[in-house]
Short mmCIF file of N, CA and C in Angstrom, two decimals:
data_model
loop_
_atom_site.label_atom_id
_atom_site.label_comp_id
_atom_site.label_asym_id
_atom_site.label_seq_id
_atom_site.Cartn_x
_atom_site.Cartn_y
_atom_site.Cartn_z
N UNK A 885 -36.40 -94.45 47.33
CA UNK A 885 -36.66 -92.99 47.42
C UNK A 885 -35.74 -92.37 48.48
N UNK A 886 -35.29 -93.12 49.63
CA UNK A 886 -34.96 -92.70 51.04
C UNK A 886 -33.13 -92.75 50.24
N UNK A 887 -32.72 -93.26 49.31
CA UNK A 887 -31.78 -93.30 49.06
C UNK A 887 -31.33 -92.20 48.16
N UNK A 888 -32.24 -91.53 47.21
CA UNK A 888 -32.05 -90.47 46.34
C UNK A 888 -32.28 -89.22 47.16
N UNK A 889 -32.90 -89.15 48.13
CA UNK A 889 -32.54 -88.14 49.02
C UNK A 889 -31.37 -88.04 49.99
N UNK A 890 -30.79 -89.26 50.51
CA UNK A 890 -29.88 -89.11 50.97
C UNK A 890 -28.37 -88.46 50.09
N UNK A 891 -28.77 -89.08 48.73
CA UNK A 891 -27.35 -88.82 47.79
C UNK A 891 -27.80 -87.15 47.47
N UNK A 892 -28.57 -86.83 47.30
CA UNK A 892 -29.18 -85.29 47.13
C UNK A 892 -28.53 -84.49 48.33
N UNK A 893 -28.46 -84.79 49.43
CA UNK A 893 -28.06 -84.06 50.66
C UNK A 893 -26.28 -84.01 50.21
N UNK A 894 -26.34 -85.65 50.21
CA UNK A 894 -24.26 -85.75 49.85
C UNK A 894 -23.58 -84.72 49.40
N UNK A 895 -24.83 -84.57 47.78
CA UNK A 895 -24.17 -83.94 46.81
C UNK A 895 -23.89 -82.67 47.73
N UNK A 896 -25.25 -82.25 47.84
CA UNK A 896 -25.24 -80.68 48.73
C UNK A 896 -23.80 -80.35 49.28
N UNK A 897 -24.04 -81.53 50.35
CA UNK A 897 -22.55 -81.47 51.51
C UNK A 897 -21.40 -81.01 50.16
N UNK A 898 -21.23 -81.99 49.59
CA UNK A 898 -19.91 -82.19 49.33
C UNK A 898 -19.83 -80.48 48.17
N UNK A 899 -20.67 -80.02 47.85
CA UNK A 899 -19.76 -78.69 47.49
C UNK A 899 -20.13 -77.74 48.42
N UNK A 900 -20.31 -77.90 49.26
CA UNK A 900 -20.39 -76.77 50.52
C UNK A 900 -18.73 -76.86 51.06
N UNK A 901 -18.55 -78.42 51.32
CA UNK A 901 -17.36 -78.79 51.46
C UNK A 901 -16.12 -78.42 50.36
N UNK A 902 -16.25 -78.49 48.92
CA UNK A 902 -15.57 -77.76 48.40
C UNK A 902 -14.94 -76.37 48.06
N UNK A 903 -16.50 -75.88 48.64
CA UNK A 903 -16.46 -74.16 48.42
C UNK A 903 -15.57 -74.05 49.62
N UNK A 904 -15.83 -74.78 50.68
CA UNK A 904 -15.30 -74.49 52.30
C UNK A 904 -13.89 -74.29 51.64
N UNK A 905 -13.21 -75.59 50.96
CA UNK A 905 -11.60 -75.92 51.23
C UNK A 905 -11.57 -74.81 49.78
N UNK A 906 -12.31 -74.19 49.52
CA UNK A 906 -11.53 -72.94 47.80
C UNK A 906 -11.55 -72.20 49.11
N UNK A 907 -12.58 -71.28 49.93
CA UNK A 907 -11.92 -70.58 50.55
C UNK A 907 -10.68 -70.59 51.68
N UNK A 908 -10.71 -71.79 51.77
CA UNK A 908 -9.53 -71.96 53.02
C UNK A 908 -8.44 -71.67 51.85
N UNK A 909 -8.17 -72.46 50.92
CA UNK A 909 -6.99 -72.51 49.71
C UNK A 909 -6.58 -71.03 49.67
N UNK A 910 -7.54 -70.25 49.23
CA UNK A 910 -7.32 -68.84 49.27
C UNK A 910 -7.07 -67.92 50.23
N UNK A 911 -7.22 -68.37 51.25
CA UNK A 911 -6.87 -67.52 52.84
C UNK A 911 -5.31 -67.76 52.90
N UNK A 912 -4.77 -69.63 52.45
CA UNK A 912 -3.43 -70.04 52.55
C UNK A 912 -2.64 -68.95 51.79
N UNK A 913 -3.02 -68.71 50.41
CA UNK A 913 -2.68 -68.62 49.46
C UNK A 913 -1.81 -67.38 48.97
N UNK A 914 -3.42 -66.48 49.89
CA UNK A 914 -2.88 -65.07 49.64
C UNK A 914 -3.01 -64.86 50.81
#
């Protein structure tokens, strides 16, 4: 159980982390 919540958080992170680097991409960009 302690493991499907941890990958639940990951997921979270990791498109917070994506959205982070689309807006950085787009600050470069334009």
């Amino acid at each position: 159980m302690e493991l499907f919540r941890q990958r639940r958080v990951d997921l979270g992170e990791v498109l917070i982390c994506m959205w982070s680097f689309l807006d950085i991409c787009k600050t470069r960009v334009f």
